[in-house]
Structures are given as structure tokens and as C-alpha cells.
Backbone as ProteinMPNN parsed JSONL, in Angstrom:
{"seq_chain_A": "XXXXXXXXXXXXXXXXXXXXXXXXXXXXXXXXXXXXXXXXXXXXXXXXXXXXXXXXXXXXXXXXXXXXXXXXXXXXXXXXXXXXXXXXXXXXXXXXXXXXXXXXXXXXXXXXXXXXXXXXXXXXXXXXXXXXXXXXXXXXXX", "coords_chain_A": {"N_chain_A": [[94.103, 120.959, 86.073], [96.5, 118.898, 87.526], [98.276, 119.322, 90.593], [101.599, 118.777, 91.203], [103.042, 117.089, 93.864], [105.569, 116.213, 96.143], [105.777, 113.752, 98.572], [106.793, 113.149, 101.893], [107.633, 110.128, 103.587], [106.432, 110.04, 106.106], [104.041, 111.38, 105.816], [102.528, 109.709, 104.171], [102.302, 107.443, 105.847], [100.915, 108.596, 108.002], [98.517, 109.142, 106.711], [97.47, 106.63, 106.52], [97.072, 105.96, 109.136], [95.214, 107.758, 110.239], [91.998, 108.476, 109.348], [90.894, 110.989, 109.27], [92.646, 113.059, 109.231], [94.78, 115.717, 107.893], [96.668, 114.666, 106.097], [95.416, 112.322, 105.186], [93.124, 113.431, 103.941], [94.349, 114.901, 101.873], [95.808, 112.913, 100.416], [93.989, 110.874, 99.869], [91.512, 111.95, 99.239], [91.662, 114.132, 97.576], [91.509, 115.052, 94.358], [92.968, 116.67, 92.694], [95.71, 116.411, 92.823], [98.976, 115.278, 91.969], [100.528, 112.877, 93.343], [103.727, 112.21, 94.495], [106.368, 109.941, 95.106], [109.595, 108.678, 96.017], [111.561, 105.818, 95.023], [113.107, 105.1, 97.194], [111.667, 106.287, 99.277], [109.307, 104.789, 99.157], [110.241, 102.266, 99.961], [110.976, 102.974, 102.563], [108.462, 103.641, 103.627], [107.248, 101.101, 103.583], [108.886, 99.699, 105.416], [108.354, 101.13, 107.809], [105.583, 100.785, 108.0], [105.41, 97.996, 108.389], [106.737, 97.82, 110.861], [104.929, 99.206, 112.469], [102.775, 97.584, 112.328], [100.915, 97.908, 110.307], [98.769, 97.454, 107.441], [100.488, 96.238, 104.875], [99.872, 95.458, 102.318], [97.68, 97.023, 101.673], [98.956, 99.48, 101.72], [100.796, 99.153, 99.578], [98.97, 98.889, 97.47], [97.787, 101.426, 97.529], [100.0, 103.037, 96.844], [100.548, 102.067, 94.256], [98.157, 102.698, 92.92], [97.656, 105.438, 93.386], [99.958, 107.025, 93.329], [102.873, 108.495, 91.823], [105.869, 107.015, 91.208], [109.162, 107.901, 91.618], [112.285, 107.167, 90.309], [115.426, 107.191, 91.847], [118.58, 108.234, 90.852], [121.767, 106.955, 91.434], [123.725, 106.013, 94.308], [122.905, 105.691, 97.844], [124.948, 106.959, 99.264], [125.955, 108.757, 97.38], [123.697, 110.386, 97.016], [123.499, 111.435, 99.597], [125.826, 112.941, 99.679], [125.397, 114.819, 97.611], [122.917, 116.035, 98.305], [122.967, 116.367, 101.024], [123.556, 118.79, 102.278], [121.184, 120.11, 102.439], [119.616, 119.219, 104.434], [119.19, 118.5, 107.952], [119.847, 116.059, 108.923], [121.672, 113.74, 107.308], [120.562, 111.356, 106.466], [118.087, 111.981, 105.568], [118.445, 113.056, 103.112], [117.652, 111.835, 100.746], [115.0, 112.538, 100.442], [114.886, 115.221, 99.641], [116.311, 114.859, 97.298], [114.502, 113.249, 95.88], [112.281, 114.982, 95.603], [113.461, 116.973, 94.062], [114.217, 115.495, 91.773], [111.693, 114.838, 90.877], [110.753, 117.211, 89.995], [108.973, 118.971, 91.344], [106.909, 121.532, 92.849], [106.173, 121.588, 95.44], [106.905, 120.118, 98.59], [105.779, 117.883, 100.906], [105.754, 117.371, 104.361], [105.734, 116.196, 107.735], [107.86, 116.793, 109.198], [109.151, 119.364, 108.952], [111.151, 120.846, 110.149], [113.393, 119.325, 109.798], [114.554, 120.027, 107.478], [116.469, 122.351, 105.474], [114.875, 124.812, 104.798], [114.78, 127.388, 103.5], [117.085, 127.332, 101.911], [116.54, 125.185, 100.201], [114.31, 126.175, 98.886], [115.439, 128.43, 97.642], [117.463, 127.277, 95.98], [116.18, 125.222, 94.52], [113.551, 125.924, 94.126], [111.532, 124.727, 95.551], [108.886, 124.453, 97.764], [108.437, 123.776, 101.131], [106.045, 122.271, 103.148], [103.789, 121.531, 105.874], [101.212, 119.021, 105.812], [98.641, 120.102, 106.613], [99.005, 122.847, 106.251], [99.364, 122.927, 103.488], [96.889, 121.999, 102.639], [95.298, 124.13, 103.448], [96.371, 126.067, 101.742], [95.56, 125.015, 99.235], [92.797, 125.307, 99.464], [92.642, 128.062, 99.504], [93.31, 128.824, 96.941], [91.407, 127.779, 95.32]], "CA_chain_A": [[95.462, 120.457, 86.007], [96.94, 118.393, 88.823], [99.46, 119.91, 91.208], [102.549, 117.73, 91.586], [103.611, 117.239, 95.202], [106.368, 115.094, 96.643], [105.421, 113.56, 99.979], [107.676, 112.401, 102.775], [106.98, 108.881, 104.005], [105.605, 110.255, 107.296], [102.719, 111.815, 105.358], [101.841, 108.5, 103.705], [101.976, 106.64, 107.03], [99.865, 109.318, 108.719], [97.25, 108.988, 105.978], [96.969, 105.283, 106.812], [96.731, 105.884, 110.559], [94.086, 108.615, 110.61], [91.12, 108.795, 108.213], [90.318, 112.326, 109.366], [93.71, 114.055, 109.242], [95.102, 116.444, 106.662], [97.364, 113.767, 105.166], [94.401, 111.457, 104.575], [92.317, 114.247, 103.022], [95.149, 115.228, 100.692], [96.238, 111.764, 99.619], [92.906, 109.958, 99.515], [90.266, 112.635, 98.89], [91.915, 115.293, 96.725], [91.785, 114.57, 93.001], [93.77, 117.621, 91.922], [97.126, 116.248, 93.138], [99.799, 114.194, 91.446], [101.334, 112.541, 94.516], [104.972, 111.57, 94.082], [107.275, 109.332, 96.083], [110.756, 108.046, 95.379], [111.708, 104.395, 95.339], [113.637, 105.036, 98.563], [110.555, 106.611, 100.175], [108.394, 103.639, 99.171], [110.875, 101.273, 100.841], [110.876, 103.499, 103.927], [107.054, 103.473, 104.018], [107.008, 99.679, 103.848], [109.562, 99.35, 106.675], [107.621, 101.739, 108.923], [104.275, 100.123, 108.072], [105.634, 96.688, 109.029], [107.074, 98.064, 112.266], [103.719, 99.656, 113.164], [101.723, 96.582, 112.175], [99.918, 98.366, 109.332], [98.537, 96.575, 106.295], [101.429, 96.595, 103.807], [99.194, 95.242, 101.031], [96.892, 98.246, 101.466], [99.934, 100.516, 101.395], [101.287, 98.9, 98.218], [97.87, 99.202, 96.543], [97.67, 102.882, 97.49], [101.137, 103.569, 96.078], [100.371, 101.696, 92.849], [96.976, 103.348, 92.353], [97.537, 106.881, 93.6], [101.237, 107.744, 93.37], [103.895, 108.362, 90.799], [107.115, 106.669, 91.893], [110.329, 108.449, 90.936], [113.53, 106.434, 90.564], [116.568, 108.05, 92.133], [119.823, 107.755, 90.257], [122.903, 107.063, 92.343], [123.639, 105.303, 95.584], [122.561, 106.516, 99.007], [126.093, 107.805, 99.623], [126.003, 109.856, 96.403], [122.586, 111.286, 97.351], [123.861, 112.132, 100.838], [126.851, 113.932, 99.344], [124.822, 115.879, 96.771], [121.773, 116.714, 98.92], [123.13, 116.416, 102.476], [123.586, 120.175, 102.741], [119.822, 120.646, 102.475], [118.911, 118.594, 105.559], [119.962, 118.474, 109.193], [120.278, 114.668, 109.068], [121.956, 113.297, 105.934], [119.695, 110.227, 106.116], [116.898, 112.543, 104.926], [118.842, 113.661, 101.831], [116.894, 111.214, 99.648], [113.705, 113.217, 100.301], [115.16, 116.387, 98.79], [116.686, 114.308, 95.987], [113.27, 112.814, 95.223], [111.497, 116.162, 95.22], [114.179, 117.622, 92.959], [114.095, 114.631, 90.59], [110.296, 114.867, 90.441], [110.478, 118.568, 89.496], [107.757, 119.478, 91.977], [106.984, 122.837, 93.495], [105.854, 121.409, 96.855], [107.301, 118.919, 99.322], [104.972, 117.818, 102.12], [106.355, 116.586, 105.433], [105.444, 116.621, 109.102], [109.159, 117.097, 109.797], [109.683, 120.522, 108.236], [112.378, 121.295, 110.822], [114.518, 118.495, 109.363], [115.031, 120.555, 106.201], [116.922, 123.737, 105.369], [113.755, 125.236, 103.955], [115.119, 128.533, 102.644], [118.091, 126.913, 100.922], [115.848, 124.341, 99.218], [113.473, 127.068, 98.075], [116.321, 129.264, 96.815], [118.208, 126.507, 94.983], [115.348, 124.339, 93.695], [112.197, 126.445, 93.968], [110.602, 123.805, 96.204], [108.328, 124.959, 99.018], [108.16, 122.678, 102.057], [104.915, 122.562, 104.029], [103.08, 120.436, 106.528], [99.971, 118.747, 105.069], [97.548, 121.027, 106.949], [99.304, 124.123, 105.594], [99.12, 122.756, 102.06], [95.437, 121.91, 102.486], [94.838, 125.518, 103.529], [96.789, 126.703, 100.494], [94.669, 124.546, 98.167], [91.476, 125.926, 99.655], [92.73, 129.495, 99.214], [93.464, 129.059, 95.508], [90.308, 127.181, 94.538]], "C_chain_A": [[95.925, 120.068, 87.411], [98.2, 119.119, 89.29], [100.359, 118.765, 91.659], [103.132, 118.052, 92.955], [104.423, 115.999, 95.539], [106.049, 114.966, 98.12], [106.474, 112.725, 100.695], [106.914, 111.163, 103.24], [106.107, 109.073, 105.239], [104.188, 110.7, 106.928], [101.9, 110.611, 104.891], [101.402, 107.659, 104.898], [100.857, 107.304, 107.827], [98.512, 109.15, 108.039], [96.637, 107.611, 106.204], [96.492, 105.158, 108.255], [95.464, 106.647, 110.919], [93.234, 108.978, 109.398], [90.494, 110.193, 108.285], [91.378, 113.425, 109.34], [93.955, 114.688, 107.885], [95.783, 115.541, 105.636], [96.37, 112.865, 104.449], [93.578, 112.244, 103.554], [93.086, 114.557, 101.737], [95.405, 114.015, 99.806], [95.099, 110.878, 99.141], [91.644, 110.656, 99.002], [90.443, 113.85, 97.984], [92.354, 114.813, 95.347], [92.753, 115.456, 92.22], [95.27, 117.518, 92.204], [97.743, 115.09, 92.369], [100.807, 113.9, 92.553], [102.558, 111.746, 94.077], [105.773, 111.097, 95.287], [108.494, 108.84, 95.319], [110.766, 106.569, 95.737], [112.227, 104.219, 96.763], [112.525, 105.312, 99.566], [109.554, 105.467, 100.265], [108.951, 102.553, 100.089], [110.767, 101.693, 102.303], [109.448, 103.344, 104.458], [106.761, 102.023, 104.39], [107.658, 99.237, 105.153], [108.785, 99.874, 107.883], [106.262, 101.066, 109.098], [104.394, 98.76, 108.75], [105.887, 96.861, 110.517], [105.839, 98.456, 113.081], [102.565, 98.663, 113.062], [100.602, 97.016, 111.239], [99.848, 97.39, 108.162], [99.437, 97.0, 105.124], [100.833, 96.367, 102.42], [98.378, 96.482, 100.679], [97.817, 99.406, 101.07], [100.424, 100.36, 99.956], [100.221, 99.226, 97.174], [97.693, 100.708, 96.406], [98.777, 103.482, 96.621], [100.948, 103.293, 94.591], [99.242, 102.494, 92.198], [97.07, 104.874, 92.349], [98.836, 107.678, 93.507], [102.05, 107.528, 92.1], [105.198, 108.106, 91.537], [108.297, 107.094, 91.026], [111.556, 107.623, 91.312], [114.661, 107.425, 90.793], [117.824, 107.423, 91.551], [120.962, 107.972, 91.25], [122.646, 106.335, 93.651], [123.23, 106.262, 96.699], [123.721, 107.445, 99.362], [126.243, 108.982, 98.654], [124.905, 110.872, 96.706], [122.903, 112.091, 98.607], [124.899, 113.215, 100.575], [126.235, 115.112, 98.593], [123.752, 116.699, 97.489], [121.878, 116.853, 100.435], [123.146, 117.817, 103.053], [122.213, 120.822, 102.85], [119.003, 120.104, 103.646], [119.809, 118.621, 106.791], [120.471, 117.07, 109.503], [120.461, 114.116, 107.655], [121.127, 112.09, 105.51], [118.391, 110.688, 105.465], [117.203, 113.141, 103.551], [118.038, 113.101, 100.661], [115.548, 111.9, 99.42], [113.862, 114.433, 99.389], [115.525, 115.922, 97.385], [115.445, 113.889, 95.208], [112.427, 113.977, 94.747], [112.144, 116.877, 94.039], [114.042, 116.809, 91.674], [112.683, 114.661, 90.017], [109.889, 116.222, 89.864], [109.175, 119.133, 90.045], [107.996, 120.871, 92.539], [106.79, 122.718, 95.004], [106.371, 120.076, 97.382], [106.521, 118.948, 100.631], [105.619, 116.886, 103.129], [105.848, 117.104, 106.771], [106.724, 117.053, 109.807], [109.846, 118.256, 109.083], [111.009, 120.98, 108.84], [113.605, 120.468, 110.435], [115.199, 119.061, 108.113], [115.532, 121.987, 106.331], [116.029, 124.393, 104.318], [114.133, 126.356, 102.991], [116.121, 128.151, 101.556], [117.448, 126.073, 99.816], [114.993, 125.203, 98.297], [114.337, 127.906, 97.13], [116.969, 128.476, 95.679], [117.323, 125.712, 94.024], [113.927, 124.85, 93.469], [111.132, 125.564, 94.599], [110.189, 124.388, 97.551], [107.959, 123.765, 99.891], [107.074, 123.115, 103.027], [104.457, 121.309, 104.748], [101.777, 120.225, 105.759], [98.834, 119.728, 105.364], [97.76, 122.392, 106.297], [98.997, 124.039, 104.102], [97.625, 122.659, 101.77], [94.82, 123.308, 102.531], [95.171, 126.268, 102.24], [95.85, 126.305, 99.354], [93.294, 125.196, 98.261], [91.505, 127.403, 99.29], [92.822, 129.783, 97.716], [92.324, 128.479, 94.674], [89.058, 128.024, 94.578]], "O_chain_A": [[95.754, 120.83, 88.364], [99.065, 119.478, 88.491], [99.93, 117.889, 92.409], [103.65, 119.146, 93.18], [104.01, 114.875, 95.254], [106.049, 115.961, 98.844], [106.972, 111.731, 100.168], [105.684, 111.165, 103.277], [105.131, 108.343, 105.411], [103.24, 110.42, 107.663], [100.709, 110.513, 105.19], [100.256, 107.211, 104.954], [99.938, 106.62, 108.28], [97.485, 109.03, 108.706], [95.422, 107.445, 106.094], [95.616, 104.348, 108.559], [94.72, 106.231, 111.807], [93.691, 109.704, 108.515], [89.657, 110.54, 107.451], [91.039, 114.606, 109.419], [93.412, 114.256, 106.868], [95.506, 115.64, 104.44], [96.47, 112.667, 103.238], [93.36, 111.779, 102.435], [92.529, 114.482, 100.641], [95.237, 114.083, 98.589], [95.226, 110.201, 98.12], [90.793, 110.011, 98.389], [89.465, 114.525, 97.66], [93.432, 114.24, 95.189], [93.294, 115.035, 91.197], [96.025, 118.43, 91.867], [97.107, 114.058, 92.151], [101.817, 114.592, 92.683], [102.442, 110.739, 93.379], [105.841, 111.756, 96.324], [108.426, 108.612, 94.111], [110.061, 106.133, 96.647], [111.825, 103.287, 97.459], [112.445, 104.646, 100.598], [109.009, 105.204, 101.337], [108.219, 101.986, 100.899], [110.5, 100.867, 103.175], [109.252, 102.959, 105.61], [106.103, 101.753, 105.395], [107.056, 98.485, 105.919], [108.582, 99.152, 108.859], [105.838, 100.808, 110.224], [103.567, 98.411, 109.593], [105.322, 96.139, 111.338], [105.718, 98.082, 114.248], [101.501, 98.878, 113.644], [99.47, 96.549, 111.361], [100.767, 96.603, 107.936], [99.171, 98.006, 104.466], [101.243, 97.01, 101.454], [98.382, 96.937, 99.535], [97.488, 100.205, 100.193], [100.461, 101.333, 99.204], [100.531, 99.775, 96.117], [97.475, 101.215, 95.305], [98.517, 104.331, 95.769], [101.16, 104.176, 93.76], [99.364, 102.918, 91.049], [96.612, 105.524, 91.409], [98.803, 108.905, 93.6], [101.921, 106.515, 91.412], [105.589, 108.894, 92.399], [108.414, 106.702, 89.865], [111.83, 107.407, 92.492], [114.833, 108.377, 90.032], [118.091, 106.235, 91.737], [121.096, 109.05, 91.83], [121.504, 106.08, 94.036], [123.214, 107.479, 96.518], [123.497, 108.6, 99.723], [126.618, 110.08, 99.066], [125.144, 112.078, 96.661], [122.612, 113.285, 98.676], [124.853, 114.285, 101.182], [126.52, 116.268, 98.905], [123.679, 117.915, 97.31], [120.973, 117.398, 101.067], [122.782, 118.009, 104.214], [122.096, 121.959, 103.305], [117.845, 120.478, 103.831], [121.029, 118.748, 106.685], [121.424, 116.911, 110.265], [119.498, 114.037, 106.892], [121.0, 111.823, 104.315], [117.671, 109.881, 104.878], [116.307, 113.676, 102.899], [117.774, 113.813, 99.693], [115.01, 111.845, 98.314], [113.062, 114.642, 98.477], [115.1, 116.521, 96.397], [115.349, 114.145, 94.008], [111.917, 113.968, 93.627], [111.454, 117.332, 93.126], [113.782, 117.368, 90.609], [112.498, 114.524, 88.808], [108.799, 116.359, 89.307], [108.373, 119.701, 89.304], [109.134, 121.319, 92.683], [107.178, 123.608, 95.762], [106.284, 119.047, 96.712], [106.592, 119.923, 101.379], [105.986, 115.758, 102.803], [105.567, 118.293, 106.925], [106.671, 117.619, 110.898], [110.995, 118.135, 108.659], [111.891, 121.45, 108.12], [114.735, 120.869, 110.715], [116.287, 118.624, 107.739], [115.076, 122.741, 107.191], [116.377, 124.508, 103.142], [113.837, 126.278, 101.799], [116.009, 128.6, 100.416], [117.774, 126.231, 98.639], [114.955, 124.99, 97.086], [114.002, 128.07, 95.956], [117.02, 128.95, 94.544], [117.667, 125.544, 92.853], [113.178, 124.258, 92.692], [109.961, 125.641, 94.228], [111.03, 124.764, 98.367], [107.257, 122.856, 99.449], [107.16, 124.176, 103.646], [104.697, 120.187, 104.303], [101.286, 121.154, 105.118], [98.133, 120.143, 104.441], [96.804, 123.021, 105.843], [98.438, 124.97, 103.523], [97.153, 123.182, 100.761], [93.928, 123.626, 101.745], [94.343, 127.013, 101.715], [95.396, 127.161, 98.595], [92.707, 125.584, 97.251], [90.506, 127.944, 98.817], [92.45, 130.869, 97.271], [92.283, 128.669, 93.458], [88.049, 127.661, 93.973]]}, "name": "protein", "num_of_chains": 1, "seq": "XXXXXXXXXXXXXXXXXXXXXXXXXXXXXXXXXXXXXXXXXXXXXXXXXXXXXXXXXXXXXXXXXXXXXXXXXXXXXXXXXXXXXXXXXXXXXXXXXXXXXXXXXXXXXXXXXXXXXXXXXXXXXXXXXXXXXXXXXXXXXX"}
């Protein structure tokens, strides 16, 4: 049974930049995951990929083939109001909203410090980890 994980856009971008990092191993080489992104996160990935000169076609193909995209209901301002208390920067509220909408147990991000980890875990049961930590977790349970 696949483990559903919501990934921050930084994890997706990292997986495109480094074929040997934890993000790449998780997103491209681990079959037991159901990788989830929100529509907002996909847009963010595309903006960052363009800015970094990465292949946006390759990114779009990866998202289409390997990810489940979750639609977020409500405007950015509504998401910031509802989920802003879970992040240190309200512009990251959509990440918590996406993980909550996806009903996942894990949210992967390289920016763990951007989140109010304990509050998210207490209110939504979502555990936030860096990709390397999650990779270690997977190895410990298999």
C-alpha cells in the first residue's frame, strides 16, 4: 500500500537538480509513495523551474506521471486566513492547506522551520519532515 505524502515545491525542484539526493530518491525511485502536490504548488514549481532555467516540460511530465494534484478550494487570501496560523510566513499557508486537503500523514519540505510543526501535528495529525528524515523512516519500517 502506498504512503501518501504531500511535498513542498522545494522538494520537487531539488529532485530535478540532484539525481543523487534524498528528494530524487523519494520522488523518482520509490514506488511505495503517492506523491501529492496542490495546484498552487505546481504553479510555484513551474515559476521556480523557469527562474532556474530548468526543463519545464520535464517537470510537467513528472507531475503528470508521478503526482496526484490536489485542487485547493478558496482564494489565496482565504487560505492565508485559515492556515496562516500554522506557518511563519503566510505565503506558505497553501502548503499546509494542500497537505490537509490531501489527507496525508506526512508533509515533506526542506524548510521545516517555516512551519509550526507541533501545531500542525496536533490539529491535523500531519508530521513534517525533511526528505532525508523521511527516507530514513521508510527504511526503518520496511
